[in-house]
PDB file of C-alpha atoms in Angstrom:
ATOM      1  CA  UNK V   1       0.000   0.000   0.000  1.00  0.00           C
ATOM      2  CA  UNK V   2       1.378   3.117  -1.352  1.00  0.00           C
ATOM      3  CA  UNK V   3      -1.134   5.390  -0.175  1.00  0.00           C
ATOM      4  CA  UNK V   4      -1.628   6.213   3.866  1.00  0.00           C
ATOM      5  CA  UNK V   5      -2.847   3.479   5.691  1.00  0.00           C
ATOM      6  CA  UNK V   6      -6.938   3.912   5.831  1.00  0.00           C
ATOM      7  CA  UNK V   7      -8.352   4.613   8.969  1.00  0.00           C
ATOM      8  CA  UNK V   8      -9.876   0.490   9.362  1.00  0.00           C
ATOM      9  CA  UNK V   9      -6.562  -0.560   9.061  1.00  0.00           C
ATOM     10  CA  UNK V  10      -5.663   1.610  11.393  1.00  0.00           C
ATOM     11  CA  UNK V  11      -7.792   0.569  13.680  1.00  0.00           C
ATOM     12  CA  UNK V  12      -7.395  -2.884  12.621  1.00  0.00           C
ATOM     13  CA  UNK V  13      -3.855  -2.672  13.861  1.00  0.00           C
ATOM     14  CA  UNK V  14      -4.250  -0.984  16.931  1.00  0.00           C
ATOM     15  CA  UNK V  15      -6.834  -3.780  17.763  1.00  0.00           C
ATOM     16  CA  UNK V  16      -3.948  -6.315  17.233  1.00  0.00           C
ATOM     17  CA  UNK V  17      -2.032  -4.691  19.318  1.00  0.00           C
ATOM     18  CA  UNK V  18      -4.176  -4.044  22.082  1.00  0.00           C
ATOM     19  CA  UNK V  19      -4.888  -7.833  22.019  1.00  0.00           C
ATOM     20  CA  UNK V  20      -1.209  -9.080  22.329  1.00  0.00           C
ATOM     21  CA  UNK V  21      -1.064  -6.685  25.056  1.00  0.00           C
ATOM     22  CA  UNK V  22      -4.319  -8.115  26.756  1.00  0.00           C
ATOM     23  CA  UNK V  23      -2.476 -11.737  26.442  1.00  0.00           C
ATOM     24  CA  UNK V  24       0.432 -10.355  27.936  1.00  0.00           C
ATOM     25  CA  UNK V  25      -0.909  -9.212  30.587  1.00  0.00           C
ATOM     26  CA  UNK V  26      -4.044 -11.424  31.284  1.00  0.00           C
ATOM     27  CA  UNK V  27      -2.286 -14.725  31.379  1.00  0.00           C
ATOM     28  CA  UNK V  28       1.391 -13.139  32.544  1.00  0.00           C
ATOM     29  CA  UNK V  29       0.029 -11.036  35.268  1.00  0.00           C
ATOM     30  CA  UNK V  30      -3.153 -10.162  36.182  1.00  0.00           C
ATOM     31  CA  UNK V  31      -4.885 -13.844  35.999  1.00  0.00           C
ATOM     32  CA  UNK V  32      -1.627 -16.620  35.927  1.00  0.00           C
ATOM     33  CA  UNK V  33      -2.736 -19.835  35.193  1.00  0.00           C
ATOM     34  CA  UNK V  34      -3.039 -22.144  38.245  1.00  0.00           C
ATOM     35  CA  UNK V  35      -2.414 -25.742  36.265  1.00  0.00           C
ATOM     36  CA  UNK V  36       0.034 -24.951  33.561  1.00  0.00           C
ATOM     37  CA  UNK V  37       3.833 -22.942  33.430  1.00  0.00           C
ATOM     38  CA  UNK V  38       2.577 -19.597  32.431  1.00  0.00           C
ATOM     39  CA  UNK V  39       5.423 -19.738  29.659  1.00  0.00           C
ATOM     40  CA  UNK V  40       3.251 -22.333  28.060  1.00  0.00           C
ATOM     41  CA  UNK V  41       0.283 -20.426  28.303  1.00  0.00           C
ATOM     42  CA  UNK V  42       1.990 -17.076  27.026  1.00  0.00           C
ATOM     43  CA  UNK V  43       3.576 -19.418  24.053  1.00  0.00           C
ATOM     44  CA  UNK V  44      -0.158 -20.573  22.668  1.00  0.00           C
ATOM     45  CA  UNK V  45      -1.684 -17.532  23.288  1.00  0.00           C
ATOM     46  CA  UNK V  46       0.798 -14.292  22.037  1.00  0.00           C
ATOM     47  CA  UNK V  47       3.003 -16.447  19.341  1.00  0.00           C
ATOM     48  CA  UNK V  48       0.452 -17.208  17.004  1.00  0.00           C
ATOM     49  CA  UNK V  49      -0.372 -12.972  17.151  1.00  0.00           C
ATOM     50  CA  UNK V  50       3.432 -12.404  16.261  1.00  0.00           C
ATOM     51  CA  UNK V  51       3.255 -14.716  12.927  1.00  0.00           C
ATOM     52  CA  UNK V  52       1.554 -12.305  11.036  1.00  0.00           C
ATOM     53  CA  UNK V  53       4.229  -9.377  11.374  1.00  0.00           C
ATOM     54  CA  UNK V  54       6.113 -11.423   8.652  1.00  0.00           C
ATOM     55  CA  UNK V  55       4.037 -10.213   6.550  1.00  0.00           C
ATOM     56  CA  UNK V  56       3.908  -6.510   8.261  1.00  0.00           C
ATOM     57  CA  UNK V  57       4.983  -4.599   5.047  1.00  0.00           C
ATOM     58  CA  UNK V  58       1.967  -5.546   3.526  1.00  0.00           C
ATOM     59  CA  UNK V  59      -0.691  -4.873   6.260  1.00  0.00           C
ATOM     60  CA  UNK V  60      -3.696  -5.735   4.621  1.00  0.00           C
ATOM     61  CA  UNK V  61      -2.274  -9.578   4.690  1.00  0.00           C
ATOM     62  CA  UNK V  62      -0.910  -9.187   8.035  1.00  0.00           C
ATOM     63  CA  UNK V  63      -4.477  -7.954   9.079  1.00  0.00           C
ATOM     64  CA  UNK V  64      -6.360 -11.016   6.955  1.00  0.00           C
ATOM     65  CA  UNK V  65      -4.001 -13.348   9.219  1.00  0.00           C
ATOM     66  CA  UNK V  66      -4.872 -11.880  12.646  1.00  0.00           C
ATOM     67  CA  UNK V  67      -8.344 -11.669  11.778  1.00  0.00           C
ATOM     68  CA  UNK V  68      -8.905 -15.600  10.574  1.00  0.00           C
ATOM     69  CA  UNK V  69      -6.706 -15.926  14.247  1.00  0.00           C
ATOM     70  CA  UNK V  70      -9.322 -13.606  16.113  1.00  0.00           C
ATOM     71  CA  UNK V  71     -11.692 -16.343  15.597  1.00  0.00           C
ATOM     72  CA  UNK V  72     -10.012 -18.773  18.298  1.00  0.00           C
ATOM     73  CA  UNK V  73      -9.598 -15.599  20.532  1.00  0.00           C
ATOM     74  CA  UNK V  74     -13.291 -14.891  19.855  1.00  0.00           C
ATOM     75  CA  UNK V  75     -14.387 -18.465  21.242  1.00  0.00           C
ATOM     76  CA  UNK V  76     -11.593 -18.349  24.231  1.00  0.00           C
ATOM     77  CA  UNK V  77     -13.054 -15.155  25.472  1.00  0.00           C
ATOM     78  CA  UNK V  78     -16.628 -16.394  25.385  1.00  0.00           C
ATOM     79  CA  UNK V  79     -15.730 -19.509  27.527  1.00  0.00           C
ATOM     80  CA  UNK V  80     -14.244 -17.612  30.065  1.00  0.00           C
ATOM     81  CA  UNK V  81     -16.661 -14.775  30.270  1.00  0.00           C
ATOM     82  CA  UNK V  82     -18.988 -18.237  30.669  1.00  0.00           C
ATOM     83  CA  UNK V  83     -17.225 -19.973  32.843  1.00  0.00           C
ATOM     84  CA  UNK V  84     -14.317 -18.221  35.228  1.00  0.00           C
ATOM     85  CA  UNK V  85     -16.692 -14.713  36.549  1.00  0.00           C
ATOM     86  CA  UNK V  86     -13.472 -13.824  38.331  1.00  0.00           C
ATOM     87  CA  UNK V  87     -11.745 -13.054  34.568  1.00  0.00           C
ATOM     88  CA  UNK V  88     -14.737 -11.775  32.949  1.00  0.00           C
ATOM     89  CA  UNK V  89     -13.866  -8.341  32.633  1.00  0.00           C
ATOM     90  CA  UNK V  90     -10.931 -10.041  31.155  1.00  0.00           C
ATOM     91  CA  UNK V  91     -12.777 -12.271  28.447  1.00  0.00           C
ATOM     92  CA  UNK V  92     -15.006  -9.329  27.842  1.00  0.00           C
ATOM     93  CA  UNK V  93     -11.740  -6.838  26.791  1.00  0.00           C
ATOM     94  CA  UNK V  94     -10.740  -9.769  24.394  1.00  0.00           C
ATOM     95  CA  UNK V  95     -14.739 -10.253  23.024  1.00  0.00           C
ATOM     96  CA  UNK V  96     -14.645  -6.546  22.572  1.00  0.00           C
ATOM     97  CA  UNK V  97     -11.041  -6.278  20.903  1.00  0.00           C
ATOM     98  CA  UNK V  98     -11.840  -9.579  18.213  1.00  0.00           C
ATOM     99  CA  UNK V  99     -15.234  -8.504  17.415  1.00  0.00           C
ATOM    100  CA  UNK V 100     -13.578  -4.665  16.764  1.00  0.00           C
ATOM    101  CA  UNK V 101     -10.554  -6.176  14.880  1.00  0.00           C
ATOM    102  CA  UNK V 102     -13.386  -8.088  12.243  1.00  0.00           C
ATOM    103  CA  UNK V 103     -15.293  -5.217  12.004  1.00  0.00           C
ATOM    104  CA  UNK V 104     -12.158  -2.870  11.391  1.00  0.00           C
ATOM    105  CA  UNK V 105     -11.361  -5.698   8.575  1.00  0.00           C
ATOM    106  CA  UNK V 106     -14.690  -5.737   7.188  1.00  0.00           C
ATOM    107  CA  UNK V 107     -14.727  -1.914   6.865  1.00  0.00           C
ATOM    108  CA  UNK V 108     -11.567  -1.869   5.377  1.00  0.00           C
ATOM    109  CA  UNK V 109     -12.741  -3.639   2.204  1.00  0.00           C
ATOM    110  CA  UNK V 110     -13.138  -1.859  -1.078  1.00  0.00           C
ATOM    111  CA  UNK V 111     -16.351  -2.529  -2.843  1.00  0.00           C
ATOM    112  CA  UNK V 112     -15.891  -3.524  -6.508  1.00  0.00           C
ATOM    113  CA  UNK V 113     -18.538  -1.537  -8.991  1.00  0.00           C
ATOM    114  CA  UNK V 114     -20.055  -3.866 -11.017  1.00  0.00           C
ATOM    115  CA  UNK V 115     -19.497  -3.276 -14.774  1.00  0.00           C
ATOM    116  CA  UNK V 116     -21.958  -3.113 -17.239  1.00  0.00           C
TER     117      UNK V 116
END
């Protein structure tokens, strides 16, 4: 993209960000897992965000990948909004941060004109 980044992509990519952060610092310090080294659960849950800054230059691709990844974060926040109420607010950030990370993607989508 030669042009400046749109403002959904922009968006896009401060939702990304915001939601390594919110692994970071759900699973690292504010909620540690009880079961399981917490540099397991910071390995599943921040690595497969940092794959897609391979493909960083082009951020539209980069964006595609965290947004088909958004999908598991989607479904991890709903089960623990469901099913730990002491991380809700927790699950709810990461609900809120996926759902505004599709939308930014959805937005940022240029509508083909149909020719005729």
């Amino acid at each position: 993209m030669n042009a400046p980044i749109a403002l959904p992509y922009r968006i896009g990519r401060v939702a990304w960000f915001a939601l390594i952060a919110l692994q970071l610092a759900w699973h690292g310090w504010l909620a540690r897992p009880e079961h399981l080294p917490t540099w397991l659960v910071l390995a599943v849950t921040v690595v497969p965000l940092l794959l897609p800054l391979t493909a960083l230059p082009d951020l539209r691709r980069a964006l595609l990948w965290v947004g088909i990844l958004s999908l598991f974060y989607f479904c991890h926040g709903v089960a623990e909004a469901w099913s730990a109420p002491t991380e809700k607010w927790l699950a709810l950030a990461e609900i809120g941060l996926t759902l505004l990370l599709i939308v930014a993607l959805g937005a940022g989508v240029r509508r083909r004109k149909p020719q005729g």
